[in-house]
């Protein structure tokens, strides 16, 4: 039985999507400088020593850790990998989330007048090196109708109405949870990503109206309760995992 999904966590991503704002493209260089060189920046050149320029976007990245921040005219996305050669560990996740809220949402988005927020997202990525779970997932998904299937790439989603969407008049906010599941034929493991998103309808006019802490709380709650319940309920016979 899987009790602590964080035991299998390999990475996270946090992002904000906003209405396409093409004036941002003219300010990308200044945005990058502000992220990298602000006093006590959590995302300094030590963390992101390189910047890649692409058409209409910039990517701050680290070749060793493969961490990155992607910025374009409608998205700001932070990706952190949790592995042995990274200074970020599982114990740092709350600090990473806090830094994103303070330095990106509260500072960058307000300073550069990034408005009309469409959604926020928090992805947790897991690897389960449990052969019986991987094979059971393929078997239960494909069944016996097609022989020789040893790999799978599946995505499905679940919509959840938020309290604001239920209570407030003319507010139709909702959460959307996307499950991404990959099993490769040559590996005895299964990859799962839980992409927890909150959509704002109507769009939030300014970034300061994002209730980021409550969003993260909802995302973590789903990952710690509903998600393992789903695994344990459907694949109990396949799981024999010692929790750390």
Tab-separated table of C-alpha atoms in Angstrom:
chain	number	residue	atom	x	y	z
A	1	UNK	CA	0.000	0.000	0.000
A	2	UNK	CA	1.304	3.445	-0.960
A	3	UNK	CA	0.899	5.907	1.903
A	4	UNK	CA	3.390	8.678	1.165
A	5	UNK	CA	3.470	9.672	-2.487
A	6	UNK	CA	6.332	12.077	-1.756
A	7	UNK	CA	8.580	9.032	-1.304
A	8	UNK	CA	8.361	8.630	-5.088
A	9	UNK	CA	8.542	12.312	-6.036
A	10	UNK	CA	11.169	13.196	-8.661
A	11	UNK	CA	10.263	16.751	-9.614
A	12	UNK	CA	7.816	19.629	-9.536
A	13	UNK	CA	6.667	22.436	-11.805
A	14	UNK	CA	4.822	25.630	-10.884
A	15	UNK	CA	3.298	27.950	-13.433
A	16	UNK	CA	1.023	30.873	-14.172
A	17	UNK	CA	-0.811	31.461	-17.437
A	18	UNK	CA	-2.154	34.888	-18.335
A	19	UNK	CA	-3.783	36.554	-21.314
A	20	UNK	CA	-1.266	36.914	-24.144
A	21	UNK	CA	0.517	40.214	-23.622
A	22	UNK	CA	2.847	40.994	-26.490
A	23	UNK	CA	4.393	43.994	-24.749
A	24	UNK	CA	6.029	41.471	-22.412
A	25	UNK	CA	8.254	40.328	-25.287
A	26	UNK	CA	9.899	43.766	-25.273
A	27	UNK	CA	10.598	43.436	-21.543
A	28	UNK	CA	11.857	39.851	-21.417
A	29	UNK	CA	15.459	40.935	-20.899
A	30	UNK	CA	14.544	43.164	-17.974
A	31	UNK	CA	12.336	40.447	-16.472
A	32	UNK	CA	15.230	37.976	-16.644
A	33	UNK	CA	17.618	40.486	-15.043
A	34	UNK	CA	15.139	41.115	-12.231
A	35	UNK	CA	14.725	37.395	-11.547
A	36	UNK	CA	18.455	36.680	-11.604
A	37	UNK	CA	19.955	39.740	-9.942
A	38	UNK	CA	17.437	40.979	-7.379
A	39	UNK	CA	18.857	41.079	-3.859
A	40	UNK	CA	18.697	37.650	-2.174
A	41	UNK	CA	17.166	36.091	-5.286
A	42	UNK	CA	16.274	32.414	-4.918
A	43	UNK	CA	16.765	32.066	-8.674
A	44	UNK	CA	20.181	33.695	-8.997
A	45	UNK	CA	22.855	32.765	-11.587
A	46	UNK	CA	24.068	30.131	-9.121
A	47	UNK	CA	20.785	28.290	-9.716
A	48	UNK	CA	20.320	29.296	-13.349
A	49	UNK	CA	23.751	30.050	-14.835
A	50	UNK	CA	22.568	30.168	-18.448
A	51	UNK	CA	19.856	31.887	-20.467
A	52	UNK	CA	18.579	30.592	-23.788
A	53	UNK	CA	16.907	32.989	-26.207
A	54	UNK	CA	14.154	31.717	-28.472
A	55	UNK	CA	11.611	33.579	-30.586
A	56	UNK	CA	9.269	35.329	-28.173
A	57	UNK	CA	10.623	33.660	-25.031
A	58	UNK	CA	13.568	33.247	-22.700
A	59	UNK	CA	14.600	30.186	-20.713
A	60	UNK	CA	16.760	30.345	-17.604
A	61	UNK	CA	18.339	26.933	-17.153
A	62	UNK	CA	20.928	24.763	-15.496
A	63	UNK	CA	22.517	22.093	-17.690
A	64	UNK	CA	23.554	19.920	-14.744
A	65	UNK	CA	20.266	19.821	-12.838
A	66	UNK	CA	18.004	20.468	-15.877
A	67	UNK	CA	16.045	22.975	-13.773
A	68	UNK	CA	14.585	25.900	-15.726
A	69	UNK	CA	12.299	28.905	-15.807
A	70	UNK	CA	10.404	29.481	-19.049
A	71	UNK	CA	9.015	32.958	-19.749
A	72	UNK	CA	6.946	34.031	-22.747
A	73	UNK	CA	4.062	36.390	-23.484
A	74	UNK	CA	1.492	34.199	-21.720
A	75	UNK	CA	3.365	31.915	-19.284
A	76	UNK	CA	5.905	31.835	-16.495
A	77	UNK	CA	6.855	28.266	-15.554
A	78	UNK	CA	9.406	26.984	-13.034
A	79	UNK	CA	10.596	23.368	-13.263
A	80	UNK	CA	12.720	21.747	-10.554
A	81	UNK	CA	14.109	18.206	-10.610
A	82	UNK	CA	14.719	16.456	-7.310
A	83	UNK	CA	17.775	14.271	-7.770
A	84	UNK	CA	21.103	13.671	-6.078
A	85	UNK	CA	23.146	16.289	-7.962
A	86	UNK	CA	20.694	19.114	-7.317
A	87	UNK	CA	20.917	21.507	-4.375
A	88	UNK	CA	17.118	21.338	-4.180
A	89	UNK	CA	15.795	18.327	-2.262
A	90	UNK	CA	12.327	17.214	-1.204
A	91	UNK	CA	12.740	19.127	2.050
A	92	UNK	CA	13.073	22.346	0.015
A	93	UNK	CA	9.739	22.102	-1.815
A	94	UNK	CA	7.894	24.501	0.488
A	95	UNK	CA	10.732	27.013	0.160
A	96	UNK	CA	10.632	26.718	-3.639
A	97	UNK	CA	6.877	27.318	-3.659
A	98	UNK	CA	7.243	30.305	-1.333
A	99	UNK	CA	10.011	31.782	-3.484
A	100	UNK	CA	7.871	31.440	-6.604
A	101	UNK	CA	4.987	33.230	-4.909
A	102	UNK	CA	7.120	36.043	-3.484
A	103	UNK	CA	9.592	36.587	-6.319
A	104	UNK	CA	7.533	35.723	-9.396
A	105	UNK	CA	3.850	36.295	-8.598
A	106	UNK	CA	4.158	39.141	-6.088
A	107	UNK	CA	7.220	40.850	-7.578
A	108	UNK	CA	7.644	40.122	-11.292
A	109	UNK	CA	3.975	39.969	-12.244
A	110	UNK	CA	3.109	43.126	-10.312
A	111	UNK	CA	6.202	45.086	-11.303
A	112	UNK	CA	5.710	44.342	-15.002
A	113	UNK	CA	1.929	44.771	-14.823
A	114	UNK	CA	1.098	41.244	-15.966
A	115	UNK	CA	-2.692	41.086	-15.762
A	116	UNK	CA	-5.724	38.940	-16.572
A	117	UNK	CA	-4.614	35.707	-14.951
A	118	UNK	CA	-6.132	32.645	-16.634
A	119	UNK	CA	-4.855	29.872	-14.385
A	120	UNK	CA	-2.188	28.652	-11.999
A	121	UNK	CA	-0.746	25.145	-11.986
A	122	UNK	CA	1.298	22.847	-9.769
A	123	UNK	CA	2.696	19.599	-11.153
A	124	UNK	CA	4.151	16.780	-9.092
A	125	UNK	CA	6.068	14.089	-10.989
A	126	UNK	CA	6.562	10.584	-9.621
A	127	UNK	CA	8.474	7.439	-10.553
A	128	UNK	CA	7.291	4.116	-9.109
A	129	UNK	CA	9.994	1.497	-9.529
A	130	UNK	CA	7.508	-1.257	-8.811
A	131	UNK	CA	7.346	-3.806	-11.615
A	132	UNK	CA	4.037	-5.292	-10.472
A	133	UNK	CA	2.377	-1.863	-10.412
A	134	UNK	CA	3.664	-1.006	-13.881
A	135	UNK	CA	2.551	-4.291	-15.437
A	136	UNK	CA	-0.779	-4.221	-13.600
A	137	UNK	CA	-1.545	-0.765	-14.929
A	138	UNK	CA	-0.934	-1.876	-18.509
A	139	UNK	CA	-3.017	-5.027	-17.991
A	140	UNK	CA	-5.962	-3.235	-16.383
A	141	UNK	CA	-5.940	-0.511	-19.018
A	142	UNK	CA	-5.530	-2.648	-22.143
A	143	UNK	CA	-7.062	-5.892	-20.899
A	144	UNK	CA	-6.733	-9.136	-22.847
A	145	UNK	CA	-8.065	-7.844	-26.141
A	146	UNK	CA	-4.649	-6.936	-27.586
A	147	UNK	CA	-1.578	-9.110	-27.005
A	148	UNK	CA	2.003	-7.919	-26.638
A	149	UNK	CA	1.362	-4.441	-25.217
A	150	UNK	CA	4.105	-3.579	-22.713
A	151	UNK	CA	4.055	0.192	-22.795
A	152	UNK	CA	1.429	2.878	-22.405
A	153	UNK	CA	1.086	6.656	-22.576
A	154	UNK	CA	-2.184	7.818	-21.072
A	155	UNK	CA	-3.735	11.115	-20.020
A	156	UNK	CA	-7.087	11.843	-18.384
A	157	UNK	CA	-8.545	14.632	-16.266
A	158	UNK	CA	-10.978	15.378	-13.450
A	159	UNK	CA	-12.827	18.675	-12.925
A	160	UNK	CA	-13.452	20.016	-9.399
A	161	UNK	CA	-15.611	23.062	-8.640
A	162	UNK	CA	-13.920	25.499	-6.232
A	163	UNK	CA	-15.663	27.071	-3.210
A	164	UNK	CA	-15.580	30.439	-5.002
A	165	UNK	CA	-17.253	28.857	-8.019
A	166	UNK	CA	-20.021	27.501	-5.802
A	167	UNK	CA	-20.627	30.512	-3.580
A	168	UNK	CA	-19.835	33.690	-5.491
A	169	UNK	CA	-22.244	35.033	-8.071
A	170	UNK	CA	-20.864	35.238	-11.630
A	171	UNK	CA	-17.718	33.337	-10.592
A	172	UNK	CA	-17.151	30.024	-12.352
A	173	UNK	CA	-13.679	29.124	-11.092
A	174	UNK	CA	-12.776	25.449	-11.084
A	175	UNK	CA	-9.854	23.099	-10.537
A	176	UNK	CA	-8.750	20.644	-13.190
A	177	UNK	CA	-6.515	17.682	-12.394
A	178	UNK	CA	-4.675	16.047	-15.284
A	179	UNK	CA	-3.168	12.586	-14.795
A	180	UNK	CA	-0.281	11.745	-17.141
A	181	UNK	CA	0.921	8.145	-16.976
A	182	UNK	CA	3.771	6.594	-18.946
A	183	UNK	CA	5.059	3.012	-18.902
A	184	UNK	CA	7.920	2.229	-21.279
A	185	UNK	CA	8.360	-1.317	-22.521
A	186	UNK	CA	12.053	-1.532	-21.610
A	187	UNK	CA	11.642	-0.272	-18.022
A	188	UNK	CA	10.134	-1.950	-14.954
A	189	UNK	CA	8.774	1.326	-13.632
A	190	UNK	CA	5.887	3.684	-14.198
A	191	UNK	CA	5.931	7.480	-14.443
A	192	UNK	CA	2.980	9.519	-13.203
A	193	UNK	CA	2.469	13.274	-13.177
A	194	UNK	CA	-0.390	15.006	-11.384
A	195	UNK	CA	-1.006	18.398	-12.971
A	196	UNK	CA	-3.290	20.332	-10.620
A	197	UNK	CA	-4.656	23.507	-12.211
A	198	UNK	CA	-6.970	26.283	-11.046
A	199	UNK	CA	-8.884	28.177	-13.735
A	200	UNK	CA	-10.264	31.640	-13.111
A	201	UNK	CA	-13.518	32.580	-14.827
A	202	UNK	CA	-13.644	35.511	-15.170
A	203	UNK	CA	-9.879	36.065	-15.386
A	204	UNK	CA	-8.269	37.620	-12.333
A	205	UNK	CA	-7.500	41.263	-13.170
A	206	UNK	CA	-4.194	41.383	-11.260
A	207	UNK	CA	-1.710	38.882	-9.829
A	208	UNK	CA	-2.229	40.031	-6.247
A	209	UNK	CA	-5.714	38.475	-6.358
A	210	UNK	CA	-4.270	34.976	-6.746
A	211	UNK	CA	-4.878	33.064	-3.523
A	212	UNK	CA	-1.759	31.022	-4.058
A	213	UNK	CA	-1.468	29.446	-0.604
A	214	UNK	CA	-4.995	28.017	-0.737
A	215	UNK	CA	-4.360	26.731	-4.262
A	216	UNK	CA	-1.180	24.928	-3.181
A	217	UNK	CA	-3.016	23.517	-0.174
A	218	UNK	CA	-5.710	22.076	-2.458
A	219	UNK	CA	-3.111	20.629	-4.831
A	220	UNK	CA	-1.133	19.032	-2.001
A	221	UNK	CA	-4.297	17.649	-0.428
A	222	UNK	CA	-5.238	15.951	-3.689
A	223	UNK	CA	-1.738	14.488	-4.079
A	224	UNK	CA	-1.700	13.229	-0.495
A	225	UNK	CA	-5.255	11.842	-0.275
A	226	UNK	CA	-7.296	11.363	-3.457
A	227	UNK	CA	-4.344	10.362	-5.620
A	228	UNK	CA	-2.945	7.572	-3.385
A	229	UNK	CA	-6.521	6.428	-2.672
A	230	UNK	CA	-6.990	5.944	-6.414
A	231	UNK	CA	-3.770	3.924	-6.732
A	232	UNK	CA	-4.427	1.787	-3.670
A	233	UNK	CA	-8.051	1.095	-4.538
A	234	UNK	CA	-7.381	0.014	-8.107
A	235	UNK	CA	-3.955	-1.609	-7.825
A	236	UNK	CA	-3.819	-2.961	-4.265
A	237	UNK	CA	-2.833	-6.457	-5.358
A	238	UNK	CA	0.094	-5.089	-7.356
A	239	UNK	CA	1.665	-2.930	-4.664
A	240	UNK	CA	4.229	-4.246	-2.224
A	241	UNK	CA	6.206	-1.170	-1.310
A	242	UNK	CA	8.103	-0.418	1.864
A	243	UNK	CA	7.528	3.181	2.824
A	244	UNK	CA	10.553	5.236	3.774
